[in-house]
Coordinates of C-alpha atoms and ligand atoms in Angstrom, one line a residue:
M1 CA 0.0 0.0 0.0
S2 CA 1.6 3.3 -1.1
F3 CA 1.0 6.6 0.8
L4 CA 1.1 10.1 -0.4
F5 CA 0.8 12.5 2.6
T6 CA -0.9 15.7 1.3
P7 CA -1.9 18.9 3.1
L8 CA -5.5 17.8 2.7
A9 CA -4.8 14.6 4.6
A10 CA -3.1 16.7 7.3
L11 CA -6.3 18.8 7.5
A12 CA -8.5 15.8 7.9
G13 CA -6.0 14.4 10.5
T14 CA -6.1 17.7 12.3
A15 CA -9.9 17.4 12.4
G16 CA -9.6 13.9 13.8
L17 CA -7.1 15.0 16.4
L18 CA -9.2 18.0 17.4
A19 CA -12.2 15.7 17.8
A20 CA -10.2 13.1 19.7
G21 CA -8.9 15.8 22.0
T22 CA -12.4 17.1 22.6
C23 CA -13.6 13.6 23.1
L24 CA -11.0 13.1 25.9
L25 CA -11.8 16.4 27.4
S26 CA -15.5 15.4 27.4
L27 CA -14.6 12.1 28.9
H28 CA -12.7 13.9 31.6
N29 CA -15.7 16.0 32.3
S30 CA -18.1 13.1 32.1
R31 CA -20.1 14.4 35.1
Q32 CA -21.1 17.6 33.3
P33 CA -24.5 17.6 31.8
G34 CA -24.4 17.0 28.0
S35 CA -20.9 15.4 28.2
R36 CA -22.2 11.9 27.4
W37 CA -23.4 12.6 23.9
L38 CA -20.5 15.0 23.2
T39 CA -18.0 12.3 24.0
W40 CA -19.7 9.9 21.6
L41 CA -20.1 12.6 19.0
M42 CA -16.5 13.6 19.1
A43 CA -15.4 9.9 19.0
A44 CA -17.4 9.5 15.9
V45 CA -15.9 12.7 14.3
A46 CA -12.4 11.5 15.3
L47 CA -13.1 8.2 13.5
W48 CA -14.4 10.1 10.5
G49 CA -11.4 12.5 10.6
F50 CA -8.8 9.7 10.9
G51 CA -10.6 7.6 8.3
A52 CA -10.6 10.6 6.0
A53 CA -6.9 11.3 6.6
M54 CA -6.1 7.7 5.7
E55 CA -8.4 7.8 2.7
L56 CA -6.6 10.9 1.5
S57 CA -3.2 9.4 2.1
V58 CA -3.4 6.0 0.5
Q59 CA -3.0 6.0 -3.3
D60 CA -4.6 2.8 -4.3
V61 CA -8.3 3.2 -5.2
A62 CA -9.2 -0.1 -3.5
A63 CA -7.5 1.0 -0.3
K64 CA -9.2 4.4 -0.5
V65 CA -12.6 2.6 -0.7
V66 CA -11.6 0.5 2.3
W67 CA -10.8 3.6 4.3
S68 CA -14.0 5.3 3.1
K69 CA -15.9 2.3 4.6
F70 CA -14.0 2.8 7.9
E71 CA -14.7 6.5 7.7
Y72 CA -18.4 5.7 7.4
L73 CA -18.4 4.5 11.0
G74 CA -18.1 8.1 11.9
T75 CA -19.9 9.7 9.0
L76 CA -23.1 7.8 9.6
T77 CA -23.3 8.0 13.3
T78 CA -22.2 11.7 13.7
P79 CA -25.5 13.3 12.7
V80 CA -27.5 11.0 15.0
L81 CA -25.2 11.7 17.9
F82 CA -25.4 15.4 17.2
M83 CA -29.2 15.2 17.3
L84 CA -29.0 13.3 20.6
L85 CA -26.7 16.0 22.1
A86 CA -29.1 18.7 20.9
A87 CA -32.0 16.7 22.5
D88 CA -30.0 16.7 25.7
Y89 CA -30.1 20.5 25.7
N90 CA -33.9 20.2 25.6
R91 CA -34.0 17.6 28.4
L92 CA -35.8 15.2 26.1
E93 CA -34.7 12.1 28.0
R94 CA -37.3 9.9 26.4
L95 CA -35.2 9.9 23.2
F96 CA -32.4 8.2 25.1
R97 CA -34.4 5.1 25.9
R98 CA -32.9 1.9 24.5
R99 CA -35.6 1.2 22.0
T100 CA -35.6 4.7 20.6
L101 CA -31.8 4.7 20.4
A102 CA -32.0 1.3 18.5
L103 CA -34.5 2.8 16.1
L104 CA -32.4 6.0 15.6
F105 CA -29.2 4.0 14.8
A106 CA -31.0 1.5 12.6
P107 CA -30.6 3.5 9.3
P108 CA -26.8 4.2 9.9
T109 CA -26.3 0.5 10.6
V110 CA -28.0 -0.5 7.4
C111 CA -26.1 2.0 5.4
F112 CA -22.8 0.8 6.9
L113 CA -23.6 -2.8 6.0
L114 CA -24.5 -1.6 2.5
A115 CA -21.2 0.3 2.3
L116 CA -19.3 -2.9 3.4
T117 CA -21.1 -4.9 0.7
N118 CA -21.1 -2.2 -1.9
A119 CA -19.1 -4.3 -4.4
W120 CA -22.1 -6.6 -4.8
H121 CA -24.8 -4.0 -5.4
G122 CA -23.3 -0.5 -5.8
L123 CA -26.1 1.1 -3.8
I124 CA -23.8 3.4 -2.0
W125 CA -21.0 4.1 -4.5
T126 CA -21.4 3.6 -8.3
S127 CA -18.0 4.8 -9.5
F128 CA -14.6 5.9 -8.2
T129 CA -12.8 8.5 -10.4
P130 CA -9.5 10.2 -9.5
S131 CA -10.1 13.9 -9.0
P132 CA -8.8 16.1 -11.8
A133 CA -7.8 18.5 -9.0
G134 CA -5.0 16.1 -8.0
H135 CA -4.1 16.1 -4.3
N136 CA -4.6 12.3 -4.3
L137 CA -8.4 13.0 -4.2
L138 CA -10.9 10.4 -5.4
I139 CA -14.4 11.4 -6.7
Y140 CA -17.1 9.0 -5.6
G141 CA -20.2 8.4 -7.8
H142 CA -23.1 7.9 -5.5
G143 CA -25.9 5.4 -5.6
P144 CA -29.5 5.6 -4.3
A145 CA -28.7 4.3 -0.8
F146 CA -26.2 7.1 -0.4
W147 CA -28.7 9.8 -1.2
L148 CA -31.5 8.3 0.8
G149 CA -29.7 6.6 3.8
V150 CA -26.6 8.7 4.1
V151 CA -27.4 12.2 2.8
G152 CA -31.2 12.1 3.5
Y153 CA -31.1 10.6 7.0
S154 CA -28.0 12.6 8.0
H155 CA -29.6 15.8 6.9
L156 CA -32.8 14.9 8.6
A157 CA -31.0 14.2 11.9
C158 CA -29.0 17.5 11.5
L159 CA -32.3 19.4 10.8
V160 CA -33.9 17.9 13.9
A161 CA -30.8 18.8 15.9
G162 CA -31.0 22.4 14.6
L163 CA -34.7 22.5 15.6
F164 CA -33.9 21.2 19.0
L165 CA -31.3 23.9 19.4
L166 CA -33.8 26.5 18.1
R167 CA -36.2 25.2 20.8
A168 CA -33.6 25.5 23.4
L169 CA -33.2 29.1 22.2
H170 CA -36.9 29.6 22.8
I171 CA -37.1 28.0 26.2
F172 CA -33.9 29.2 27.7
P173 CA -34.2 32.3 29.9
R174 CA -33.0 35.4 28.2
Q175 CA -29.7 35.5 29.9
Y176 CA -28.8 32.1 28.4
R177 CA -29.8 32.9 24.9
G178 CA -26.2 33.7 23.9
Q179 CA -25.3 30.2 24.6
A180 CA -28.1 28.8 22.4
W181 CA -27.2 31.1 19.5
L182 CA -23.6 29.9 19.7
L183 CA -24.9 26.3 19.6
L184 CA -27.0 27.1 16.6
A185 CA -24.1 28.7 14.7
A186 CA -22.0 25.6 15.6
A187 CA -24.8 23.4 14.2
L188 CA -24.8 25.2 10.9
L189 CA -21.1 24.6 10.3
P190 CA -21.3 20.9 9.3
W191 CA -24.3 21.8 7.1
A192 CA -22.1 24.3 5.3
G193 CA -19.2 21.8 4.9
N194 CA -21.5 19.1 3.7
F195 CA -23.3 21.4 1.3
L196 CA -19.9 22.4 -0.3
Y197 CA -19.0 18.7 -0.7
L198 CA -22.3 17.5 -2.2
S199 CA -22.8 20.6 -4.4
G200 CA -19.4 20.3 -6.0
L201 CA -18.6 23.8 -4.8
S202 CA -15.8 22.5 -2.6
P203 CA -12.5 24.3 -3.5
L204 CA -11.1 21.0 -4.6
A205 CA -13.4 18.4 -6.2
G206 CA -13.8 15.4 -4.0
L207 CA -12.7 17.2 -0.8
D208 CA -15.2 16.7 2.1
L209 CA -14.8 19.4 4.7
T210 CA -17.7 18.0 6.8
P211 CA -15.5 16.2 9.4
L212 CA -13.4 19.3 10.0
C213 CA -16.6 21.3 10.4
F214 CA -18.0 18.8 12.9
A215 CA -14.7 18.9 14.8
L216 CA -15.0 22.7 15.0
T217 CA -18.6 22.3 16.2
G218 CA -17.3 19.9 18.9
V219 CA -14.9 22.4 20.1
V220 CA -17.6 25.0 20.3
L221 CA -19.8 22.6 22.2
A222 CA -17.0 21.6 24.5
L223 CA -16.3 25.2 25.3
D224 CA -20.0 25.7 25.9
L225 CA -20.4 22.8 28.1
F226 CA -17.2 22.8 30.1
Y227 CA -16.0 26.4 30.1
F228 CA -19.3 28.2 30.4
K229 CA -20.5 25.4 32.8
L230 CA -22.9 27.6 34.5
L231 CA -24.6 28.6 31.3
C232 CA -25.3 25.0 30.6
L233 CA -26.2 23.9 34.1
V234 CA -28.5 26.6 35.1
P235 CA -31.0 26.3 32.2
I236 CA -31.1 22.6 32.6
A237 CA -31.6 23.0 36.4
R238 CA -34.3 25.5 35.8
A239 CA -36.0 23.4 33.2
K240 CA -35.6 20.3 35.4
A241 CA -37.2 22.1 38.3
L242 CA -40.1 23.1 36.0
E243 CA -40.5 19.5 34.9
A244 CA -40.4 18.1 38.4
M245 CA -43.0 20.6 39.7
G246 CA -46.3 19.3 40.9
D247 CA -48.0 22.4 39.7
G248 CA -48.9 22.7 36.1
V249 CA -47.1 25.5 34.2
L250 CA -48.3 26.8 30.8
V251 CA -46.6 29.5 28.8
L252 CA -49.0 31.3 26.6
D253 CA -48.2 33.7 23.8
P254 CA -50.2 37.0 23.4
Q255 CA -52.8 35.2 21.3
G256 CA -53.4 32.7 24.1
L257 CA -51.7 29.8 22.3
V258 CA -49.7 27.4 24.5
V259 CA -46.0 27.7 23.6
D260 CA -44.6 25.5 26.5
A261 CA -46.0 23.3 29.1
N262 CA -44.5 21.1 31.8
P263 CA -45.6 17.4 32.3
A264 CA -47.7 18.3 35.3
A265 CA -49.8 20.7 33.1
G266 CA -50.4 17.8 30.7
Q267 CA -51.4 15.5 33.5
L268 CA -53.8 18.0 35.1
L269 CA -55.5 18.7 31.7
G270 CA -55.6 15.0 30.8
Q271 CA -53.6 15.4 27.6
P272 CA -50.1 14.5 26.4
T273 CA -47.9 17.6 27.2
L274 CA -46.6 17.9 23.6
S275 CA -50.1 17.9 22.2
L276 CA -50.8 21.1 24.1
I277 CA -48.0 23.0 22.4
G278 CA -49.2 25.4 19.7
Q279 CA -52.9 25.0 20.6
P280 CA -55.3 27.2 22.5
L281 CA -56.1 26.2 26.1
P282 CA -57.9 22.8 25.9
C283 CA -61.0 23.6 28.0
P284 CA -63.4 26.5 27.8
A285 CA -63.3 27.0 31.6
L286 CA -59.6 27.6 31.4
Q287 CA -60.1 29.9 28.4
A288 CA -62.6 31.9 30.5
A289 CA -60.2 32.0 33.3
L290 CA -57.7 33.5 31.0
E291 CA -60.0 36.5 30.7
T292 CA -60.7 36.8 34.4
A293 CA -57.7 35.5 36.2
D294 CA -55.5 38.4 35.3
A295 CA -56.2 40.3 38.5
A296 CA -56.9 37.6 41.1
P297 CA -56.5 33.9 41.3
C298 CA -59.6 31.9 40.4
E299 CA -60.9 28.3 40.6
V300 CA -61.8 26.3 37.5
V301 CA -63.5 22.9 37.4
V302 CA -62.2 20.6 34.6
S303 CA -64.3 17.6 34.0
G304 CA -62.3 15.4 31.6
T305 CA -61.4 11.9 32.4
R306 CA -61.7 12.8 36.1
F307 CA -63.3 15.7 38.0
T308 CA -60.6 18.2 38.9
V309 CA -60.7 21.6 40.6
L310 CA -57.8 23.8 39.6
D311 CA -56.5 26.9 41.3
V312 CA -55.5 29.1 38.4
R313 CA -53.0 32.0 38.6
L314 CA -51.8 34.1 35.7
H315 CA -48.6 36.1 35.5
R316 CA -47.9 38.6 32.8
L317 CA -44.6 38.2 31.0
H318 CA -43.5 41.5 29.7
E319 CA -40.5 43.4 28.7
G320 CA -41.0 47.0 29.4
D321 CA -44.4 47.9 28.1
L322 CA -44.4 45.0 25.7
T323 CA -46.5 42.0 26.7
L324 CA -44.7 38.9 25.6
G325 CA -47.3 36.4 26.9
R326 CA -48.6 35.0 30.1
L327 CA -47.6 32.3 32.5
M328 CA -50.4 30.2 33.8
V329 CA -49.9 28.1 37.0
L330 CA -52.4 25.4 37.7
R331 CA -52.6 23.8 41.1
D332 CA -54.8 20.7 41.8
I333 CA -57.0 21.6 44.8
T334 CA -59.5 18.8 44.1
E335 CA -58.6 16.9 47.3
K336 CA -58.8 20.0 49.4
R337 CA -62.2 21.0 48.0
L338 CA -63.6 17.5 48.3
T339 CA -62.3 17.3 51.9
E340 CA -63.9 20.7 52.7
A341 CA -67.2 19.6 51.1
A342 CA -67.1 16.3 53.1
L343 CA -66.3 18.2 56.2
F344 CA -69.1 20.7 55.6
E345 CA -71.5 17.8 54.9
A346 CA -70.4 16.0 58.1
N347 CA -70.8 19.3 60.0
W348 CA -74.2 19.9 58.6
A349 CA -75.3 16.3 59.4
L350 CA -73.9 16.7 63.0
K351 CA -75.7 20.0 63.4
A352 CA -79.0 18.5 62.2
R353 CA -78.4 15.6 64.6
V354 CA -77.7 17.9 67.5
E355 CA -80.9 19.9 66.7
E356 CA -82.8 16.6 66.5
V357 CA -81.5 15.5 69.9
Q358 CA -82.3 19.0 71.3
A359 CA -85.8 18.8 69.9
L360 CA -86.2 15.3 71.3
Q361 CA -84.9 16.5 74.7
A362 CA -87.3 19.4 74.6
E363 CA -90.1 17.1 73.7
L364 CA -89.1 14.7 76.4
H365 CA -89.0 17.6 78.9
E366 CA -92.4 18.7 77.8
Q367 CA -93.7 15.2 78.3
V368 CA -92.2 15.2 81.8
V369 CA -93.6 18.5 82.9
R370 CA -97.0 18.4 81.0
D371 CA -100.2 16.7 81.9
P372 CA -100.9 14.5 78.9
L373 CA -104.7 14.9 79.0
T374 CA -105.0 18.7 79.2
G375 CA -101.6 19.9 78.1
A376 CA -101.4 22.0 81.3
F377 CA -98.2 21.9 83.4
N378 CA -98.2 19.2 86.1
R379 CA -97.3 19.3 89.8
R380 CA -93.7 18.5 89.1
H381 CA -93.3 21.6 86.9
L382 CA -95.1 23.7 89.6
E383 CA -92.7 22.5 92.2
E384 CA -89.6 22.9 90.0
T385 CA -90.4 26.3 88.5
A386 CA -92.6 28.1 91.0
A387 CA -90.7 26.9 94.0
T388 CA -87.4 28.0 92.5
R389 CA -88.8 31.4 91.5
L390 CA -90.3 32.0 95.0
A391 CA -87.1 30.7 96.7
Q392 CA -84.8 32.9 94.6
G393 CA -86.9 36.0 95.4
R394 CA -87.3 36.6 91.7
M395 CA -90.9 37.7 92.3
S396 CA -91.8 40.7 94.5
A397 CA -95.4 39.6 94.6
A398 CA -97.6 36.8 93.3
A399 CA -101.0 35.2 93.7
L400 CA -101.5 31.5 93.8
V401 CA -104.9 30.2 92.9
L402 CA -106.1 26.7 93.7
I403 CA -109.2 25.7 91.6
D404 CA -111.4 22.6 92.1
I405 CA -114.3 21.8 89.8
D406 CA -117.5 21.5 91.7
R407 CA -119.3 18.2 91.7
F408 CA -117.1 16.7 89.1
K409 CA -117.9 13.2 90.2
E410 CA -121.5 13.8 89.1
V411 CA -120.2 14.8 85.6
N412 CA -118.3 11.6 85.3
D413 CA -121.2 9.5 86.7
R414 CA -123.8 11.2 84.5
H415 CA -122.1 11.8 81.3
G416 CA -119.2 9.4 81.3
H417 CA -115.5 9.7 81.8
A418 CA -114.9 11.1 78.3
T419 CA -117.1 14.0 79.0
G420 CA -115.3 14.5 82.3
D421 CA -112.0 14.6 80.4
A422 CA -113.5 17.1 77.9
V423 CA -114.5 19.3 80.9
L424 CA -110.9 19.2 82.2
Q425 CA -109.6 20.2 78.8
Y426 CA -112.2 22.9 78.4
L427 CA -111.2 24.5 81.8
T428 CA -107.5 24.2 80.9
A429 CA -108.0 26.0 77.6
L430 CA -110.0 28.6 79.3
L431 CA -107.3 29.2 82.0
Q432 CA -104.5 29.2 79.4
D433 CA -106.5 31.6 77.2
S434 CA -107.2 34.0 80.1
T435 CA -103.6 34.2 81.5
R436 CA -100.4 35.9 80.5
T437 CA -97.3 34.1 79.2
D438 CA -95.6 34.5 82.5
D439 CA -98.5 32.9 84.4
I440 CA -98.3 29.2 85.1
V441 CA -101.3 26.9 84.7
C442 CA -101.0 23.5 86.3
R443 CA -103.2 20.5 86.8
I444 CA -102.1 19.1 90.1
G445 CA -104.7 16.4 90.7
G446 CA -107.9 14.9 89.3
E447 CA -110.0 18.0 88.9
E448 CA -107.6 20.4 90.8
F449 CA -105.7 23.2 89.1
V450 CA -103.2 25.7 90.4
V451 CA -102.6 29.0 88.6
L452 CA -99.5 31.1 89.7
L453 CA -99.9 34.7 88.8
P454 CA -96.5 36.5 89.2
G455 CA -96.6 40.2 90.1
T456 CA -100.3 40.0 91.0
H457 CA -101.8 41.5 94.1
A458 CA -105.0 40.6 95.9
E459 CA -107.5 42.8 94.0
E460 CA -106.2 41.9 90.6
A461 CA -106.1 38.2 91.5
I462 CA -109.6 38.2 92.8
E463 CA -110.9 40.0 89.7
A464 CA -109.1 37.6 87.3
V465 CA -110.3 34.4 89.0
E466 CA -113.8 35.8 89.3
R467 CA -113.7 36.4 85.5
W468 CA -112.6 32.8 84.9
R469 CA -115.3 31.5 87.1
Q470 CA -118.0 33.4 85.3
R471 CA -116.7 32.3 81.9
F472 CA -116.7 28.7 83.2
S473 CA -120.2 29.0 84.5
Q474 CA -121.5 30.0 81.1
V475 CA -120.6 27.2 78.7
P476 CA -121.0 28.3 75.1
P477 CA -122.6 25.8 72.7
E478 CA -119.5 25.6 70.5
A479 CA -117.6 24.0 73.5
G480 CA -119.6 20.9 72.6
L481 CA -120.3 20.0 76.3
P482 CA -123.7 18.7 77.5
F483 CA -123.9 21.5 80.0
E484 CA -125.0 25.1 80.0
A485 CA -123.3 25.8 83.3
L486 CA -120.3 24.5 85.2
G487 CA -118.7 25.7 88.3
F488 CA -115.5 25.7 90.2
S489 CA -114.4 26.9 93.6
A490 CA -111.2 28.7 94.1
G491 CA -108.9 29.7 97.0
I492 CA -106.4 32.5 96.6
T493 CA -103.2 33.0 98.6
L494 CA -100.7 35.8 98.2
F495 CA -96.9 35.8 98.2
P496 CA -95.3 36.9 100.4
L497 CA -98.3 37.7 102.6
H498 CA -99.5 34.2 103.2
G499 CA -96.2 32.4 102.9
Q500 CA -92.7 32.4 101.4
H501 CA -92.8 28.9 100.2
L502 CA -94.9 27.0 97.7
Q503 CA -96.0 24.4 100.2
T504 CA -97.2 27.1 102.7
L505 CA -99.0 28.9 100.0
L506 CA -100.7 25.7 98.8
E507 CA -101.8 24.9 102.2
A508 CA -103.3 28.4 102.7
A509 CA -104.9 28.2 99.3
D510 CA -106.4 24.8 100.2
T511 CA -107.9 26.3 103.3
A512 CA -109.4 29.1 101.3
L513 CA -110.7 26.6 98.7
Y514 CA -112.3 24.5 101.5
A515 CA -114.0 27.7 102.7
A516 CA -115.3 28.3 99.2
K517 CA -116.7 24.8 99.0
R518 CA -118.2 25.1 102.4
G519 CA -119.7 28.4 101.4
G520 CA -121.8 26.6 98.7
C521 CA -119.3 26.1 95.9
N522 CA -118.9 28.1 92.6
R523 CA -117.2 30.9 94.5
V524 CA -113.7 32.4 95.1
C525 CA -112.2 32.9 98.5
L526 CA -109.1 34.7 99.6
A527 CA -107.1 33.1 102.3
P528 CA -107.4 35.0 105.6
L529 CA -104.9 37.9 106.0
P530 CA -102.6 37.5 109.0
N531 CA -104.8 39.9 111.1
Q532 CA -108.0 38.1 110.1
S533 CA -109.2 35.0 111.9
A534 CA -111.3 33.5 109.1
T535 CA -111.2 33.1 105.3
V536 CA -113.2 35.7 103.5
P537 CA -115.2 35.2 100.3
A538 CA -113.7 37.3 97.6
R539 CA -117.1 38.6 96.5
Ligands
GTP601 N1 -113.0 12.2 83.7 C1 -112.0 12.2 84.6 N2 -112.3 12.1 85.8 C2 -111.3 12.1 86.8 C3 -110.0 12.3 86.4 N3 -109.3 12.3 87.6 C4 -110.1 12.2 88.6 N4 -111.4 12.1 88.2 C5 -112.6 12.0 88.9 O1 -112.9 13.2 89.6 C6 -113.8 12.9 90.6 C7 -113.5 13.7 91.8 O2 -114.5 13.5 92.7 P1 -114.5 14.2 94.1 O3 -113.2 14.2 94.7 O4 -115.6 13.6 94.9 O5 -114.9 15.7 93.9 P2 -116.3 16.3 93.4 O6 -117.2 15.3 92.8 O7 -115.9 17.4 92.4 O8 -116.8 16.9 94.7 P3 -116.5 18.4 95.2 O9 -115.1 18.6 94.9 O10 -116.8 18.3 96.6 O11 -117.4 19.3 94.5 C8 -113.7 11.4 90.8 O12 -114.9 10.8 90.4 C9 -112.5 10.9 89.9 O13 -112.8 9.6 89.4 C10 -109.7 12.3 85.1 O14 -108.5 12.4 84.6 N5 -110.7 12.3 84.2

C-alpha cells in the first residue's frame, strides 16, 4: 500500500485530532450535563477524521474505498449523535431510551452494511474517479442508498438537531440565549461543509470538509459545556425544576396559544404535554379564566377523564411595556375542596343531629312537665319552677290560685269519663287563654288546678279568678259540652303575705278553697290575712 501524505490529509487528520482531544476532554468532564453525547459525537468525528486522513493518504483506489468504509463508522453516526446532544439540551430524556436509540441508529447500521457490501450492489457508490484537482483525491459516484440513507437521513438528523437547538433558544431564559445562539451557529457549520462537498462547490473536487466542520462544532460545544459550565447547568436545572414541579405551568403567547407546558400541566389537563403546544387552552373553563384570572387567582372545574378543581394563577410576561405572553400556573386543589365539602356535609349532618337531639330533649322535657290529658303543666313543673322562683326571690309579689271543679264526680257519673275529660280540657284551655305568658297553669290532681300569677296583688287576682269562674259557668254551645253551666271553687293566697314557700301557699290556698266549697261552691275565697281569723269570700 503506497502513501502520499498531502496537506488535505493533514487537514483531515487535524480534524480527527481536534475531535479526539475534545472527546478526551469530554470524557474527563463526564459528570457535566451533556458530556455523554458530546463524548460519543467527538469519538465518531475522530473516526471520521482519521478515516478521511487515511483515505486521503493512500493512493490505491481499492485502499481508498476500504478507508472510506471505515470513515463511514463516523460519517453515519455523527448526525444522529449530534441530534441526541441537541436533544439533551432540551432535556428530552425519552429519546435516550434503549428502544428509541436502536431505532435511531438502525438506518446508519443498514447504510454501513450496504457500504461494506457495496461491491455486490453499488447502492452506495457507483463509481470511483481520481479527481482532476489532484491532491490524491478520489471522486465517488453515489448510488440511491447514499442519497437516501446517508445524505437524506443525516440531513434529517441535523435538521432535527437544529430544531432542538432552536427550541432551546426559545425556552432558555433570556440570559442564556447567547449560549443557544452559539450552539446554533455551531450546528450550521457541518451543514455548510456538507453542502460544499455535495454541491461540488468545494475548493477541490472530492474534498469533504464536513468532518473538519464537525470537529470545530465539537470544540464550540465543549467550550460551551465545560468552560461556560454555569450557562449550561442553570437552564437545565431551571427546566428540570419546572418539569419536576407538581403544579402545572403553561406559557401562553399574546394570542393565548400554548408555547410551552410542563408534564404536570399535561397531567392536570388529561392530555399529552406535547399535544398542548401550539394549541389554545384545551378547555373552555380555562379559556374563560384567561380573561378573568389576570387580576386575582380563580378556581376552575375541569371535568375530563376525572373531575378536577384547579387553582389558576396568571402572571404577565412583559419586557418594558411590551406584553410577551402569560404564564399560567395550575394547582390541583380537588382533594382540598372534596375534603372541605365532606367536612361541611359532616358538620351539617352533625348540626342536624344535635338539633334533632335537642328537639327530642325538649319534647321529652315537655312530656315530663306536662299533663298528657289537658296539656297543662303538672305538679312536678309547679314544684320545680314556682318553688325555685319563689325561693330565689325573683318575684316581689304573686298570687297562687287553687281551683277545684264542683261536683265533678257527678259529671263523670252522669255523662261518662270522656265528658269528664272534655271538661278538664275545656277548663285548661279557658285558663291558658285567660292568663299571660308569665303565668303558670298546672293541673295538680284529678279536677284540681293551680294558677300562679307572678306580680299580681289581691285585688287583681280576685278580679281575674272571678272572670274565669264566670266564663266557666256559662258554657258556650261551641264548647260541645252537654252543659249550660259548670262551676268551680277557688282559693287564693298571696306571696309573700300568706307564705314564702310553695308548700305554705298551697296549704293556705287549700284552706281558702275549702271555705269556698263550704260556702256553697262556685265561688272564690281569699285566704285570711294575718290579722284576720277567718277566710273571706272574695265577692
Ligand atoms: N274524667 C276524669 N275524671 C277524673 C279524672 N281524675 C279524677 N277524676 C274523677 O274526679 C272525681 C273527683 O271527685 P270528688 O273528689 O268527689 O270531687 P267532686 O265530685 O268534684 O266533689 P266536690 O269537689 O266536693 O265538688 C272522681 O270521680 C274521679 O274519678 C280524670 O282524669 N278524668
